CSV table of C-alpha atoms (C1' of nucleotides) in Angstrom, one decimal:
chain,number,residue,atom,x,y,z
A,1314,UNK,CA,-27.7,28.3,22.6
A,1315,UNK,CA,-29.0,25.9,19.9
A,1316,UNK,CA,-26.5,24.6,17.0
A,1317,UNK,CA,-26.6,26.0,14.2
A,1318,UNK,CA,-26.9,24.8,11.1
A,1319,UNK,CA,-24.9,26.1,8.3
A,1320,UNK,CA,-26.4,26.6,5.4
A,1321,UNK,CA,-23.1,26.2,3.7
A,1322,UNK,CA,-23.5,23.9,0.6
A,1323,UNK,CA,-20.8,21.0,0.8
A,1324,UNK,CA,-19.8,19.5,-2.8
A,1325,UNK,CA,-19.8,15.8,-2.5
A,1326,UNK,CA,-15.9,14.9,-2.4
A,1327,UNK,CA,-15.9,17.2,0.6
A,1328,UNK,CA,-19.1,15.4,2.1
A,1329,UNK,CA,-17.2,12.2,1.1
A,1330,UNK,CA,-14.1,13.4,3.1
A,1331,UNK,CA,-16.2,14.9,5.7
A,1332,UNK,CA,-17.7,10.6,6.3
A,1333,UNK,CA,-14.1,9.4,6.5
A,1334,UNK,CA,-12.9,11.9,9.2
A,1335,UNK,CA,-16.4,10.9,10.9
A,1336,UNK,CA,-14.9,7.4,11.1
A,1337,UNK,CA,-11.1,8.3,12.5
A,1338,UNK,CA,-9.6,11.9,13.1
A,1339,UNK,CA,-6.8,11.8,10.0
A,1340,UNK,CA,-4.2,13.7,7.9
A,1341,UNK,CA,-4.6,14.3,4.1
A,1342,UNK,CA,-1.8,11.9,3.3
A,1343,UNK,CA,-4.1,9.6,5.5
A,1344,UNK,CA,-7.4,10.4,3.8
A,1345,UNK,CA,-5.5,9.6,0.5
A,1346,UNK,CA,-5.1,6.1,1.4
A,1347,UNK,CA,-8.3,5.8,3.5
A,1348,UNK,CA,-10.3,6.7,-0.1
A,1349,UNK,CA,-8.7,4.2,-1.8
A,1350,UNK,CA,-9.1,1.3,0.7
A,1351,UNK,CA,-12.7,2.2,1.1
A,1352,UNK,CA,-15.1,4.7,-1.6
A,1353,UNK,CA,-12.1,4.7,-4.2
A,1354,UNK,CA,-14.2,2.5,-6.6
A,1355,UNK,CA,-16.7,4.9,-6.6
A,1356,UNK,CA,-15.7,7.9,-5.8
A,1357,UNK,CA,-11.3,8.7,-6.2
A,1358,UNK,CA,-10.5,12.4,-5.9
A,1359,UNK,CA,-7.1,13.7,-6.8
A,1360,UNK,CA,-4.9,14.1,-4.1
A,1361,UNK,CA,-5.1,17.9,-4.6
A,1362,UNK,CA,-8.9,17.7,-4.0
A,1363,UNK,CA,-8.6,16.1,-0.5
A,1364,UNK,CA,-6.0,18.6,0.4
A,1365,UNK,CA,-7.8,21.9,-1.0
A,1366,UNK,CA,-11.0,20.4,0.2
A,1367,UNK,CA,-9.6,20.3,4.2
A,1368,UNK,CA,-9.0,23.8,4.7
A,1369,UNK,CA,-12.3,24.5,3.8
A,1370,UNK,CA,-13.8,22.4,5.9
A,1371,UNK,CA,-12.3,23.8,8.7
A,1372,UNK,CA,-13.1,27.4,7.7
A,1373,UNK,CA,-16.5,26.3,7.4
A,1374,UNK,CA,-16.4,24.7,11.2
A,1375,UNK,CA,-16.9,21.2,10.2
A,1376,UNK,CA,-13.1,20.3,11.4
A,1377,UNK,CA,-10.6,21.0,13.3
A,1378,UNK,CA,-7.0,20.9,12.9
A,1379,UNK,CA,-3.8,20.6,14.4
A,1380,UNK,CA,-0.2,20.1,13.8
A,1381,UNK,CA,1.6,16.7,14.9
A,1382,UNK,CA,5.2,16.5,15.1
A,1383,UNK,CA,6.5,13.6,14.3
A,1384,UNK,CA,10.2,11.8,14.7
A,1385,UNK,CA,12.2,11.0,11.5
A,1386,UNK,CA,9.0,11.9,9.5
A,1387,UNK,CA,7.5,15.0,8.4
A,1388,UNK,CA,5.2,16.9,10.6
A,1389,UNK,CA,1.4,16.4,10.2
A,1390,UNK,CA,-2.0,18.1,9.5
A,1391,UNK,CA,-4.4,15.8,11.6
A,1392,UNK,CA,-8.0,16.7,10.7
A,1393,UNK,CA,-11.2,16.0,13.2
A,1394,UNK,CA,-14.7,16.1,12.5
A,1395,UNK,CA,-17.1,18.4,15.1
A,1396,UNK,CA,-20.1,17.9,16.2
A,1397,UNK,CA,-21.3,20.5,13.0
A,1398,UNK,CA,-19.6,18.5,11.1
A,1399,UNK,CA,-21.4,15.2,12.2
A,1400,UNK,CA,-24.6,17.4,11.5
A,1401,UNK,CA,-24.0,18.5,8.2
A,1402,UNK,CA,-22.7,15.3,7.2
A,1403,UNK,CA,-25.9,13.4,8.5
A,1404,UNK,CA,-28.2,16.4,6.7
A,1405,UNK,CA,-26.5,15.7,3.0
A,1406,UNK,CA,-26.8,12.1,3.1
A,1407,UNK,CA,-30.5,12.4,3.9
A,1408,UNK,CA,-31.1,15.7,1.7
A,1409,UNK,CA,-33.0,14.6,-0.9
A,1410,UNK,CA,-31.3,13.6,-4.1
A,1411,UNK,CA,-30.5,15.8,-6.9
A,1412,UNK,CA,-32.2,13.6,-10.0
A,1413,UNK,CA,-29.4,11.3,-10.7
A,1414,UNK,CA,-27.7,12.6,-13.9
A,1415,UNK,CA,-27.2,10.4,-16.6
A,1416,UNK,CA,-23.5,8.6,-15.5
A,1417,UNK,CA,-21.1,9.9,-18.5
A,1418,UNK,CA,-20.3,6.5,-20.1
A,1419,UNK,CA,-17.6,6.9,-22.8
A,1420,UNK,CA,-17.5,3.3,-23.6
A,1421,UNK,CA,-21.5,3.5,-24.3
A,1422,UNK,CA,-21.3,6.5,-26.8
A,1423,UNK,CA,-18.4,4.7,-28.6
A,1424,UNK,CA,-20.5,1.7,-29.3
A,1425,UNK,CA,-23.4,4.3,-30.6
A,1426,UNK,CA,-21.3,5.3,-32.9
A,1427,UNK,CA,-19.6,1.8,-33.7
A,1428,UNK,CA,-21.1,2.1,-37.1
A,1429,UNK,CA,-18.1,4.3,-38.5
A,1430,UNK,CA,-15.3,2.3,-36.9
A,1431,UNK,CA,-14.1,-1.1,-36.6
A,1432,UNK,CA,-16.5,-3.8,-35.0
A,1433,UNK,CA,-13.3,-5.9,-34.1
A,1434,UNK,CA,-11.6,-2.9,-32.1
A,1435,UNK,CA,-15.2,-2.1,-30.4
A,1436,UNK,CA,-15.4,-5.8,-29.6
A,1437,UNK,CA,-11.9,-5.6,-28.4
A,1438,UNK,CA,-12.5,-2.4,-25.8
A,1439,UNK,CA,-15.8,-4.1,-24.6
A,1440,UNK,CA,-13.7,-7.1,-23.8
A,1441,UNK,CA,-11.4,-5.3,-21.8
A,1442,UNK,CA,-13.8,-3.6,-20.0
A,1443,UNK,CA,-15.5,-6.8,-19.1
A,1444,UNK,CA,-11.6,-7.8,-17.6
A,1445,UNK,CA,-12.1,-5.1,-15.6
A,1446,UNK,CA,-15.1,-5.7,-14.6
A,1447,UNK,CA,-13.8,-9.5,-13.3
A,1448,UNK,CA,-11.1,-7.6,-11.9
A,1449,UNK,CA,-13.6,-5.3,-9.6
A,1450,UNK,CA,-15.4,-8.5,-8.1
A,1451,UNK,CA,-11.2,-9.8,-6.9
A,1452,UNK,CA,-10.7,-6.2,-5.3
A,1453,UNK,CA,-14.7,-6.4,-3.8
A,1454,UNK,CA,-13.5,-9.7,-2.6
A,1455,UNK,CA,-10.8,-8.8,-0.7
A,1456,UNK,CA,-12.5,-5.9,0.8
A,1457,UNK,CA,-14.8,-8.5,2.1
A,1458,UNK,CA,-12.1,-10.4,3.4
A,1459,UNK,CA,-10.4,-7.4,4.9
A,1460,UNK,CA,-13.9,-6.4,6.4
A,1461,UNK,CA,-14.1,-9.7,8.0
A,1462,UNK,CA,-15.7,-9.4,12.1
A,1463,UNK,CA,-15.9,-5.5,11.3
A,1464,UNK,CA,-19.3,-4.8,13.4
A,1465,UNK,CA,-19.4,-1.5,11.5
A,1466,UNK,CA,-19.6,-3.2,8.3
A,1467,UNK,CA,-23.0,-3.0,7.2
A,1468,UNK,CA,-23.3,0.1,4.6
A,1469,UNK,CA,-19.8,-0.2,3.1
A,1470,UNK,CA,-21.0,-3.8,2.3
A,1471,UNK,CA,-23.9,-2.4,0.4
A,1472,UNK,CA,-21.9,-0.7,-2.0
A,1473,UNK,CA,-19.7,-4.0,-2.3
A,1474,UNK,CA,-22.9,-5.6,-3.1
A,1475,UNK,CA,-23.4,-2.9,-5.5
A,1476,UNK,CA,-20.0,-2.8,-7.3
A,1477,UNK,CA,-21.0,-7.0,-7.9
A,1478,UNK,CA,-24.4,-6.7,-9.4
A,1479,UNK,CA,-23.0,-4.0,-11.5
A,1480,UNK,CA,-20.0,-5.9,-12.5
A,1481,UNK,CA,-22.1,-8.7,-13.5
A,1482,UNK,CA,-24.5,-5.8,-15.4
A,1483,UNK,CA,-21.5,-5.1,-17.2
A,1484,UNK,CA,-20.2,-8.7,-17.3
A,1485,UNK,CA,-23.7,-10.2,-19.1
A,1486,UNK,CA,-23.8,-6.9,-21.7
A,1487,UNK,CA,-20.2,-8.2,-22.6
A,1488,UNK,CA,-21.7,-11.4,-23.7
A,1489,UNK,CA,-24.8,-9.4,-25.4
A,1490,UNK,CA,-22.2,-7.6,-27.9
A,1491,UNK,CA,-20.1,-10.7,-28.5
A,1492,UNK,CA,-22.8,-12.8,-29.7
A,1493,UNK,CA,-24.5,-9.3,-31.6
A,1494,UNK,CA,-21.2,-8.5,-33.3
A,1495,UNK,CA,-20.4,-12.2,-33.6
A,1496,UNK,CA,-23.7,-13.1,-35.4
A,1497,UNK,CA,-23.3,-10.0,-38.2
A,1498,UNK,CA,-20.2,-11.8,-39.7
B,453,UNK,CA,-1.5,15.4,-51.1
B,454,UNK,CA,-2.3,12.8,-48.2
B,455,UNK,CA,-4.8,13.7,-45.5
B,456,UNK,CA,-3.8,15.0,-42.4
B,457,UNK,CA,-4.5,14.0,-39.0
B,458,UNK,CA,-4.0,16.4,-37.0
B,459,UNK,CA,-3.1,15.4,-33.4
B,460,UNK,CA,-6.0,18.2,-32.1
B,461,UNK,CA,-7.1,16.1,-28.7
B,462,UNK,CA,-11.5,16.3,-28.7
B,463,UNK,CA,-13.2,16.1,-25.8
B,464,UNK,CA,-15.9,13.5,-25.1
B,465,UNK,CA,-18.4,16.1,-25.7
B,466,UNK,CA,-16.8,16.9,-29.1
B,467,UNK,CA,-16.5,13.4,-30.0
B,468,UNK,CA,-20.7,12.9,-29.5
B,469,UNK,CA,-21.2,16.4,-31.3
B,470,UNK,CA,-18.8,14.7,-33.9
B,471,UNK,CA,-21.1,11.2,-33.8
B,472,UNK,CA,-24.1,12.4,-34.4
B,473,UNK,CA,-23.3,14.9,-37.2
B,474,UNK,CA,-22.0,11.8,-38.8
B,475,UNK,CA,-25.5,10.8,-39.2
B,476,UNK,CA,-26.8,13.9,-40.5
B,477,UNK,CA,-25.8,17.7,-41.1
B,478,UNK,CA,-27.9,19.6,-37.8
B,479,UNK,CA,-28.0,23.2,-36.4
B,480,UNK,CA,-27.0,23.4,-32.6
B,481,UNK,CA,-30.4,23.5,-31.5
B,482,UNK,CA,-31.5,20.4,-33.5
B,483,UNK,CA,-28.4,18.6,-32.0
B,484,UNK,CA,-29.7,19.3,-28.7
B,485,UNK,CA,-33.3,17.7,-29.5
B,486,UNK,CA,-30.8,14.5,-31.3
B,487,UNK,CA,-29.0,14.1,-28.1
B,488,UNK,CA,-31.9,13.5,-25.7
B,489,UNK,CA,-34.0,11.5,-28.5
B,490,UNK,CA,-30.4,9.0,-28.6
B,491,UNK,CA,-27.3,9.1,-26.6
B,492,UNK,CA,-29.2,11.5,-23.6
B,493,UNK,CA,-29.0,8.7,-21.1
B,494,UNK,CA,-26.0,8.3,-21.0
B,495,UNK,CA,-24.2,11.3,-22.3
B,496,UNK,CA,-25.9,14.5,-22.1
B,497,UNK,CA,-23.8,18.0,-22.1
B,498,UNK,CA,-25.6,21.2,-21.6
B,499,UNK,CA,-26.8,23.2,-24.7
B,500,UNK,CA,-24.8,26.2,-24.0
B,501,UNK,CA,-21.7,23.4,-24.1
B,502,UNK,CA,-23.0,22.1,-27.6
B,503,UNK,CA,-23.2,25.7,-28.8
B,504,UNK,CA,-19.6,26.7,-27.6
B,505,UNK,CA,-17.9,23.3,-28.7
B,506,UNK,CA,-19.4,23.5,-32.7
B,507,UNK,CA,-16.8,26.4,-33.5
B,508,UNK,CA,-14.5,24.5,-32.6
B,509,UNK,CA,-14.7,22.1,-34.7
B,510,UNK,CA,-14.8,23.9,-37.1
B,511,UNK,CA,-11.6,25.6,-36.1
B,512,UNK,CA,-10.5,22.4,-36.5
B,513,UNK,CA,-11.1,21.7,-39.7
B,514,UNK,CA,-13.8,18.7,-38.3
B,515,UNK,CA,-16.6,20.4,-39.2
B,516,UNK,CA,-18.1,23.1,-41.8
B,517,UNK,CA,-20.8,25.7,-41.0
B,518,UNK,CA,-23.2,27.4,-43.4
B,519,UNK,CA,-25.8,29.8,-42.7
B,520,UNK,CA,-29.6,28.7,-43.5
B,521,UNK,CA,-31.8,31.7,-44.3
B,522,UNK,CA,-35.5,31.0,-43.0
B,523,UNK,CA,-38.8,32.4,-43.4
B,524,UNK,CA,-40.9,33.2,-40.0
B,525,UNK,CA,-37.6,31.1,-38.5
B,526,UNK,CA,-34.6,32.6,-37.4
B,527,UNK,CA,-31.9,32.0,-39.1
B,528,UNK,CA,-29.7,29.2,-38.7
B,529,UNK,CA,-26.3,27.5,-38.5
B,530,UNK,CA,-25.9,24.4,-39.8
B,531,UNK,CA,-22.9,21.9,-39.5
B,532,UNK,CA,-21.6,19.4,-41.5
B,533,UNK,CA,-18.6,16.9,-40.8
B,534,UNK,CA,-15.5,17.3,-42.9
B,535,UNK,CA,-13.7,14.1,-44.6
B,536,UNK,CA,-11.2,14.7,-41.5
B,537,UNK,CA,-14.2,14.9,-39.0
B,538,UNK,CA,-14.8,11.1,-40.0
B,539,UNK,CA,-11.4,10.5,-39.5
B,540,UNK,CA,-11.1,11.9,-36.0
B,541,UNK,CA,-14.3,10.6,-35.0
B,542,UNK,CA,-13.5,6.7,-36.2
B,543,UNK,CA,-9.5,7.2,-34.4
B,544,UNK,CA,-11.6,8.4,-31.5
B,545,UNK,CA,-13.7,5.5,-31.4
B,546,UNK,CA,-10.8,3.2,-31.8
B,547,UNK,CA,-8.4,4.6,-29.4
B,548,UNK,CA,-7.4,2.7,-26.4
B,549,UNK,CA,-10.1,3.5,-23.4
B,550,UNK,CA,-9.1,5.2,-20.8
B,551,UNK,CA,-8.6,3.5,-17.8
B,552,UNK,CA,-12.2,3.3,-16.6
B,553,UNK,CA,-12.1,6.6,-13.8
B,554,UNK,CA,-15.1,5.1,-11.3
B,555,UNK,CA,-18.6,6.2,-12.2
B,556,UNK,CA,-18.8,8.8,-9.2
B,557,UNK,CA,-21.8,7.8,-7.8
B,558,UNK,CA,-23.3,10.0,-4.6
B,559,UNK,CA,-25.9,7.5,-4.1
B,560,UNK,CA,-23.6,5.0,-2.7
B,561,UNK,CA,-22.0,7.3,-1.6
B,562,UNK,CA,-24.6,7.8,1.3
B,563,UNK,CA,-25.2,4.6,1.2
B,564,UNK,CA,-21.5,3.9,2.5
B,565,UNK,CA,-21.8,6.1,5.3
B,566,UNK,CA,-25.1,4.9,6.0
B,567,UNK,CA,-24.5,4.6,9.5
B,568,UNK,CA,-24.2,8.2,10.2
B,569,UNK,CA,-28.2,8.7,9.2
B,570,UNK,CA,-31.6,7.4,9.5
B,571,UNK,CA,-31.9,3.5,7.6
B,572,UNK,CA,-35.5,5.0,6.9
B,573,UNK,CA,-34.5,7.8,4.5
B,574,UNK,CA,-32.1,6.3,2.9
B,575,UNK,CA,-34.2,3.2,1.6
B,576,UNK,CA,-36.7,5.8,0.7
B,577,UNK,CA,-33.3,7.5,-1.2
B,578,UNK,CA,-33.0,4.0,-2.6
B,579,UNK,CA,-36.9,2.9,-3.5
B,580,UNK,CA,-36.2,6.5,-5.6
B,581,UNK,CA,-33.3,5.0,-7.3
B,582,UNK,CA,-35.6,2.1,-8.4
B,583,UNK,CA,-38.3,4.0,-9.2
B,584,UNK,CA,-35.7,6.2,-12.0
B,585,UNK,CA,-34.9,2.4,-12.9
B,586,UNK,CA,-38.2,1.3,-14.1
B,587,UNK,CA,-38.6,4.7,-15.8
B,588,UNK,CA,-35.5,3.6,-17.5
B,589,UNK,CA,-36.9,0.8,-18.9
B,590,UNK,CA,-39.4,2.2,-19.9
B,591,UNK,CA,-37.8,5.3,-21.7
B,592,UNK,CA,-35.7,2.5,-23.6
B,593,UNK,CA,-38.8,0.8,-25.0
B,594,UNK,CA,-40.0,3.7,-26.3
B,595,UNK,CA,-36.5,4.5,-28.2
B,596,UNK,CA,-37.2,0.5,-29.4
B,597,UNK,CA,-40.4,1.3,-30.7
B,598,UNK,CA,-39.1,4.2,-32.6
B,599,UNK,CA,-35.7,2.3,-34.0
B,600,UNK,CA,-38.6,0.1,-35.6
B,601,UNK,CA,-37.4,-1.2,-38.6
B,602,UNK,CA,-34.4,1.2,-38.7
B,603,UNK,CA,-31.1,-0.8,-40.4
B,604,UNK,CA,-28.9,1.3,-39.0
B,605,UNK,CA,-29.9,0.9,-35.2
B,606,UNK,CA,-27.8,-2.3,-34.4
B,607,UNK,CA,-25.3,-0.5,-32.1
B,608,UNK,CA,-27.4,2.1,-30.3
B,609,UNK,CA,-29.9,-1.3,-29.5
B,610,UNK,CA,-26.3,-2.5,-27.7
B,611,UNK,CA,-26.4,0.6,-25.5
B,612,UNK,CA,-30.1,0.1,-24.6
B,613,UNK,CA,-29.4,-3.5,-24.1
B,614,UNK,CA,-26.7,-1.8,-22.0
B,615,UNK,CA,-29.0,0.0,-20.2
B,616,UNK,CA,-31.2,-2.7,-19.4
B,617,UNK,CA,-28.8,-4.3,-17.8
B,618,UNK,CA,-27.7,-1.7,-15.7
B,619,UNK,CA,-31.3,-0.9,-14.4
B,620,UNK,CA,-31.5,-4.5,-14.2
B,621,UNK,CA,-28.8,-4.8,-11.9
B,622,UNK,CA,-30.0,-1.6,-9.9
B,623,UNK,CA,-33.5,-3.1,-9.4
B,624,UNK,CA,-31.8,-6.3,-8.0
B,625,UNK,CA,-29.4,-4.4,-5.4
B,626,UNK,CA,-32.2,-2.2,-4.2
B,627,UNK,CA,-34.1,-5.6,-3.6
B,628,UNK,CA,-31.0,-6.2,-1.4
B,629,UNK,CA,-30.7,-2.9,0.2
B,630,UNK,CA,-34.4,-3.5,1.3
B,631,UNK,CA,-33.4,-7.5,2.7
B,632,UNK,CA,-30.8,-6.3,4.7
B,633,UNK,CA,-31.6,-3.2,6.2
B,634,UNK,CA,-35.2,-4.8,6.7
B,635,UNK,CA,-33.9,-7.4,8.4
B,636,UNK,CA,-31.8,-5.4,10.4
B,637,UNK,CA,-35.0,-4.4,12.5
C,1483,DG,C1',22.6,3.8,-5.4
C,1484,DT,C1',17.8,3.7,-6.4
C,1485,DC,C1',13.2,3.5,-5.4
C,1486,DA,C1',9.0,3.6,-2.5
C,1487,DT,C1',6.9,5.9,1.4
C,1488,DC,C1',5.9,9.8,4.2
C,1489,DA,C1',3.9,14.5,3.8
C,1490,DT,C1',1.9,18.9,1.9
C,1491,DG,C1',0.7,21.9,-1.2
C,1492,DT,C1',0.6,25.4,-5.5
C,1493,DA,C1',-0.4,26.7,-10.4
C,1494,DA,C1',-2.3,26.1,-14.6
C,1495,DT,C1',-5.8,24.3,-17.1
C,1496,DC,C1',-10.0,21.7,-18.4
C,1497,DT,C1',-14.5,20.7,-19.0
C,1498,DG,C1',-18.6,21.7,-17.9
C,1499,DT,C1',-22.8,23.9,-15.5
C,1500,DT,C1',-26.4,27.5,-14.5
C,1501,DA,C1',-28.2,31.8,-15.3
C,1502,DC,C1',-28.8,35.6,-18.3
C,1503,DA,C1',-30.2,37.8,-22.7
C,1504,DT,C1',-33.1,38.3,-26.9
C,1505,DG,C1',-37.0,38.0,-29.9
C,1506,DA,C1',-40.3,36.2,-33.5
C,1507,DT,C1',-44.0,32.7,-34.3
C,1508,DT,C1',-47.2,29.3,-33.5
C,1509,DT,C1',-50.4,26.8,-30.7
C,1510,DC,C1',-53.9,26.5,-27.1
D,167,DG,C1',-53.5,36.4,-23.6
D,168,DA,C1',-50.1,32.8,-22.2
D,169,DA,C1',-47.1,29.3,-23.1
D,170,DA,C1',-44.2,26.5,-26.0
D,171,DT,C1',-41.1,26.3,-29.9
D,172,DC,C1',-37.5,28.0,-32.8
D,173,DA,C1',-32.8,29.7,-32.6
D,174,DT,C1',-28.1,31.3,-30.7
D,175,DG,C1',-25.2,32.6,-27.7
D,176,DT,C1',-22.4,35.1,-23.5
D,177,DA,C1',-20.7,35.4,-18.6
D,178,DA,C1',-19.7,33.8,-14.4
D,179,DC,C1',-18.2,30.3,-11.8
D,180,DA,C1',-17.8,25.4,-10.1
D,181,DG,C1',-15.4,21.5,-9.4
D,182,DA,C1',-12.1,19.0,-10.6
D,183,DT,C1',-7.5,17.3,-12.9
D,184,DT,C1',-2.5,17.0,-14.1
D,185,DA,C1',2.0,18.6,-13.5
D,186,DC,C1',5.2,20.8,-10.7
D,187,DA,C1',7.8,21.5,-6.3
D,188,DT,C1',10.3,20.0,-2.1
D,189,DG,C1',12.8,17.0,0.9
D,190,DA,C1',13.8,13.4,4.5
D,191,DT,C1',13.9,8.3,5.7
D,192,DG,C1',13.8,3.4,5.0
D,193,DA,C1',14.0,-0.8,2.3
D,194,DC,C1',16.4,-3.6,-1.1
DNA sequence: GTCATCATGTAATCTGTTACATGATTTC
DNA sequence: GAAATCATGTAACAGATTACATGATGAC
């Protein structure tokens, strides 16, 4: 018999839960860690996400589970991708993309408004945003260090390449708005 | 008597709402029309959410509403912000940022677990992004053009400078998606 | 003794979306 | 005659978050 597709629509933290299991079978507790080692920068569910997002995965035949017992540690949920699974998780990532929506910048509608508030508190949360920014390109760089001989390291080092352009992005605006709010004075 | 702050918590949302009343008393529908002419590419709610979050506003002593009579027009509502709105909006502004939560971002996303799918489609998935980049660029032009001569348009320019840079940065990582999975062959 | 780690989940709530509903007027 | 613009909202539901709840083991 052929295998079917579901036409089950996955939301994308289960898609993004759905790649990690791809990668190793895993518990929750697992996954939890596994997101912040690897997509975390761009893409950190709440623990409760990854947990209320398994179940449904299974009932949706995309994973399987079963219960480890363990010695001197609670016992486990260890989740495993199926061959569906594998399926549906190669159709959404080449399913064509929803028009990107505009990413929800807080910072950005702040400084829009930066006429009614204080330049030298704007200039002071762009600043720190551009510390974070240097801060991203340390974690990126040890991810690259950790990543080191991985053969299987080819995609997740696009997205580092990624996070680095857009740090800089953010890094080279920084400047923009300190010499804009500098020269006004 | 001395005015109150009220510790009422606003939402993003409310806090744009809030912004661009600032500049000028608006119905709900010409808000709408305001939001995609200034902060849409960045921040852009639906118009059912800018209908539902003007009441409350008021409720909160932010804003005031007044009916507008209208011949061969409906009717309409229009909002103004309160003494206390300004207030809010400029503590809002000035608060301490949020820790940055990571721009969830689907596109790298798929790009992460890249090696699940065909390289072919998701360059084409990422020639799309670049595309929407250069539309970008162009979209923010326009919105120069029209801030022509405008004295008040010094920080919305510094969120199109922004956005510059992030398309920018886009352009040049899609330059390097195409280098490495090209390469690749 | 205290704190971090292992391990899983529920409940309440928030913030927002899409689809539905209505109806006159102006423009092509 | 059809479509866009003006104008406001409701209802259903999606997708997530934070806080709560529990309890053993290992490290310092």
């Amino acid at each position: 018999m052929p295998v079917e597709t579901k036409t089950t629509t996955l939301t994308t933290t289960e898609c993004a839960v759905l790649g990690l299991l791809a990668r190793a079978p895993q518990s929750g507790y697992d996954l939890k860690k596994a997101v912040d080692r690897s997509v975390g920068y761009f893409w950190g569910p709440a623990k409760s996400q990854i947990y209320a997002v398994l179940p449904s995965l299974v009932a949706a035949g995309y994973a399987t589970s079963r219960t480890v017992a363990q010695e001197r540690r609670p016992d486990k949920q260890v989740y495993r991708i199926t061959r569906a699974g594998r399926a549906a998780l190669r159709e959404w990532i080449e399913e064509a993309p929803d028009s990107p929506s505009p990413d929800r910048n807080p910072l950005l509608l702040k400084i829009f408004f930066g006429e009614y508030a204080s330049a030298e508190i704007l200039l002071e949360q762009v600043r720190a945003r551009r510390a974070d920014m240097e801060q991203l390109k340390d974690e990126l760089d040890a991810l690259d260090e950790r990543a080191r001989g991985d053969t299987h390291d080819l995609f997740p080092q696009l997205t580092r390449m990624y996070g680095r352009r857009y740090a800089d992005a953010i890094i080279g605006w920084a400047d923009d708005v300190e010499r804009a709010l500098g020269e006004r004075r």
